[in-house]
Coordinates of C-alpha atoms in Angstrom, one line a residue:
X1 CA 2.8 20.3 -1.7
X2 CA -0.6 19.7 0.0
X3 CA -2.5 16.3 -0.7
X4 CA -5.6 15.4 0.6
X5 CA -5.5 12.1 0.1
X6 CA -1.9 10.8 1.0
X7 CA -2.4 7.3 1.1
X8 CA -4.1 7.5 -2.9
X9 CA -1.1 9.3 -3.5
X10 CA 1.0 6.7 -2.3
X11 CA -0.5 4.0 -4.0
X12 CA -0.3 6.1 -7.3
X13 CA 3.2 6.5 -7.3
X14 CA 3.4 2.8 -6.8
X15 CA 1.6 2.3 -10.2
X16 CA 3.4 4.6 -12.0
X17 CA 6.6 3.5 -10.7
X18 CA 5.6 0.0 -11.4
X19 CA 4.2 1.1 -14.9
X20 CA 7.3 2.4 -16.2
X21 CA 9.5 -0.5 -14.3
X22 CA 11.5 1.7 -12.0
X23 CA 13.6 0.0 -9.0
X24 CA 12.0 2.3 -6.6
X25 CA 9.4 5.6 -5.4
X26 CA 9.7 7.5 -2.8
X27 CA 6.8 8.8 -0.8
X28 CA 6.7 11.3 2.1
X29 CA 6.7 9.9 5.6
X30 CA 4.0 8.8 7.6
X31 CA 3.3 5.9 9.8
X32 CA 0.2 5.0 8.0
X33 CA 2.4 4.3 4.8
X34 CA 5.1 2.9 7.1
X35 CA 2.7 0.2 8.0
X36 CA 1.2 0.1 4.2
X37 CA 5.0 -0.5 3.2
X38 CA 5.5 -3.5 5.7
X39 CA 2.0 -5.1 4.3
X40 CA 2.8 -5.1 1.2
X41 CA 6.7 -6.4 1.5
X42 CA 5.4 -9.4 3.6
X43 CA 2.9 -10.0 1.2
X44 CA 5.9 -9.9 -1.5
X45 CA 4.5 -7.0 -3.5
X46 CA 7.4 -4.9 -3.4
X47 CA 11.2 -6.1 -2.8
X48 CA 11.7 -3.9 0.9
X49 CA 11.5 -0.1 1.6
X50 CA 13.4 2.2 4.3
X51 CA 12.7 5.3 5.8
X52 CA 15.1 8.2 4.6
X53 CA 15.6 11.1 7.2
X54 CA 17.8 13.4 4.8
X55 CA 18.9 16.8 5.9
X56 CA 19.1 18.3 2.4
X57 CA 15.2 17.3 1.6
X58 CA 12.0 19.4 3.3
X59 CA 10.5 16.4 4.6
X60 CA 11.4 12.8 5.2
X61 CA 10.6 9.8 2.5
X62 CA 9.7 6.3 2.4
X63 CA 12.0 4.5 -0.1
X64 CA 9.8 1.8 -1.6
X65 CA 11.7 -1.0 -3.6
X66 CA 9.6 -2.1 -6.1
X67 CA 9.3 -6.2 -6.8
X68 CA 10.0 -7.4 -10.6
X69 CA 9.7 -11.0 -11.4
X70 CA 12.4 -12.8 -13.0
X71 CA 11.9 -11.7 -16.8
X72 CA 11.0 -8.4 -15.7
X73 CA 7.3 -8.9 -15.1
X74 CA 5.0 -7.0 -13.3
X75 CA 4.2 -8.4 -9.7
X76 CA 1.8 -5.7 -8.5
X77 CA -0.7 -6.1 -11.7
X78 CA -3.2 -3.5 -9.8
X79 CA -3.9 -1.3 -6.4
X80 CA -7.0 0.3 -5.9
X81 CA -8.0 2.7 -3.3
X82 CA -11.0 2.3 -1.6
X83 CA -12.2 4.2 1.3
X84 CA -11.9 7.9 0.0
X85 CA -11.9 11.2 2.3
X86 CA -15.7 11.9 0.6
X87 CA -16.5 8.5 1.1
X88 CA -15.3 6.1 4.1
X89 CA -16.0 2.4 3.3
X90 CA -16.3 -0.2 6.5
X91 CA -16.2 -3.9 6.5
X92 CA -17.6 -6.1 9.7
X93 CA -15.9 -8.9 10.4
X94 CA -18.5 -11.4 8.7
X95 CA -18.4 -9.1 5.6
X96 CA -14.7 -8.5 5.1
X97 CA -13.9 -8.4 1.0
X98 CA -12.0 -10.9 -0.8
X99 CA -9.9 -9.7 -3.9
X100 CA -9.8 -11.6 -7.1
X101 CA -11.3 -14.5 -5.2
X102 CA -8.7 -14.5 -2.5
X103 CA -5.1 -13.9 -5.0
X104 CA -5.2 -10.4 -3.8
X105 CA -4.9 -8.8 -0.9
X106 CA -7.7 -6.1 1.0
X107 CA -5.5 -3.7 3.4
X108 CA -7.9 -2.9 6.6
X109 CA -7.4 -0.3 8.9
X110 CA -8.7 -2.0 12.3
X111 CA -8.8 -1.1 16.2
X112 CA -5.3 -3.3 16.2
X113 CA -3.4 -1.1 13.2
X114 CA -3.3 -1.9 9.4
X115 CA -3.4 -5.7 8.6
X116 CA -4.7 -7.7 6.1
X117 CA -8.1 -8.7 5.1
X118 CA -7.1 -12.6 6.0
X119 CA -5.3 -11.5 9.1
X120 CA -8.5 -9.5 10.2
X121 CA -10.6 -12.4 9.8
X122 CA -8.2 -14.6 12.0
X123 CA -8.5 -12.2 14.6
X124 CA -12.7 -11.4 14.3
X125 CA -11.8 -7.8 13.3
X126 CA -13.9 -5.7 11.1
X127 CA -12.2 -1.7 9.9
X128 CA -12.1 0.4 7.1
X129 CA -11.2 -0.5 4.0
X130 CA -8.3 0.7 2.8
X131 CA -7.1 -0.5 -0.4
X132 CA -6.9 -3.8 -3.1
X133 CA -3.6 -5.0 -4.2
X134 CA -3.3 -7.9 -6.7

């Protein structure tokens, strides 16, 4: 299956996963969602992932363990893609977003990797911007 757009397709089977409360999604591999994966367990948006090399499947998957509070409530309440193929969106350092007013999280794509929106400002970093989580 083609996808243009691997990393909105990504975040899409996180919703829908997350919509209809399953423990986990898998996602084909790359190391863009490898790194997507580690931001959002550190952030504590999902429980873990791992990276499944399986010899009966086409390709390899990421494993993403999604994160439930304790009377089964939502943790991720939205993800949003931003920078699309057709349309590349880029933050400098001084005008990186905040989301929600700062209880989010903005995933940048900088010169250093994929970090965070807070962790880019730390550092004086400015990037594409990749997606919203809250």
């Amino acid at each position: 299956m083609f996808v243009n757009d691997p990393v909105a397709d990504m975040l899409t089977r996180i919703r829908n996963g997350n919509m209809v409360f399953h423990d986990s999604v898998d996602v084909p591999l790359s190391k863009m969602k490898v790194e997507l994966a580690k931001i959002l367990k550190a952030e504590g948006y999902v429980r873990n992932f791992k990276v499944i090399n399986d010899a009966k499947q086409p390709y390899s998957v990421v494993r993403i363990y999604l994160s439930y509070g304790p009377n089964r409530e939502r943790v991720i309440q939205g993800l949003r893609r931003i920078s699309k193929p057709g349309r590349r969106i880029y933050a400098g350092k001084d005008e990186l977003p905040k989301v929600m007013g700062g209880l989010g999280v903005a995933v940048i794509s900088t010169p250093e990797g994929l970090m965070t929106d807070s962790n880019a400002r730390k550092r004086g970093l400015g990037g594409e911007v990749v997606c919203f989580v809250w």
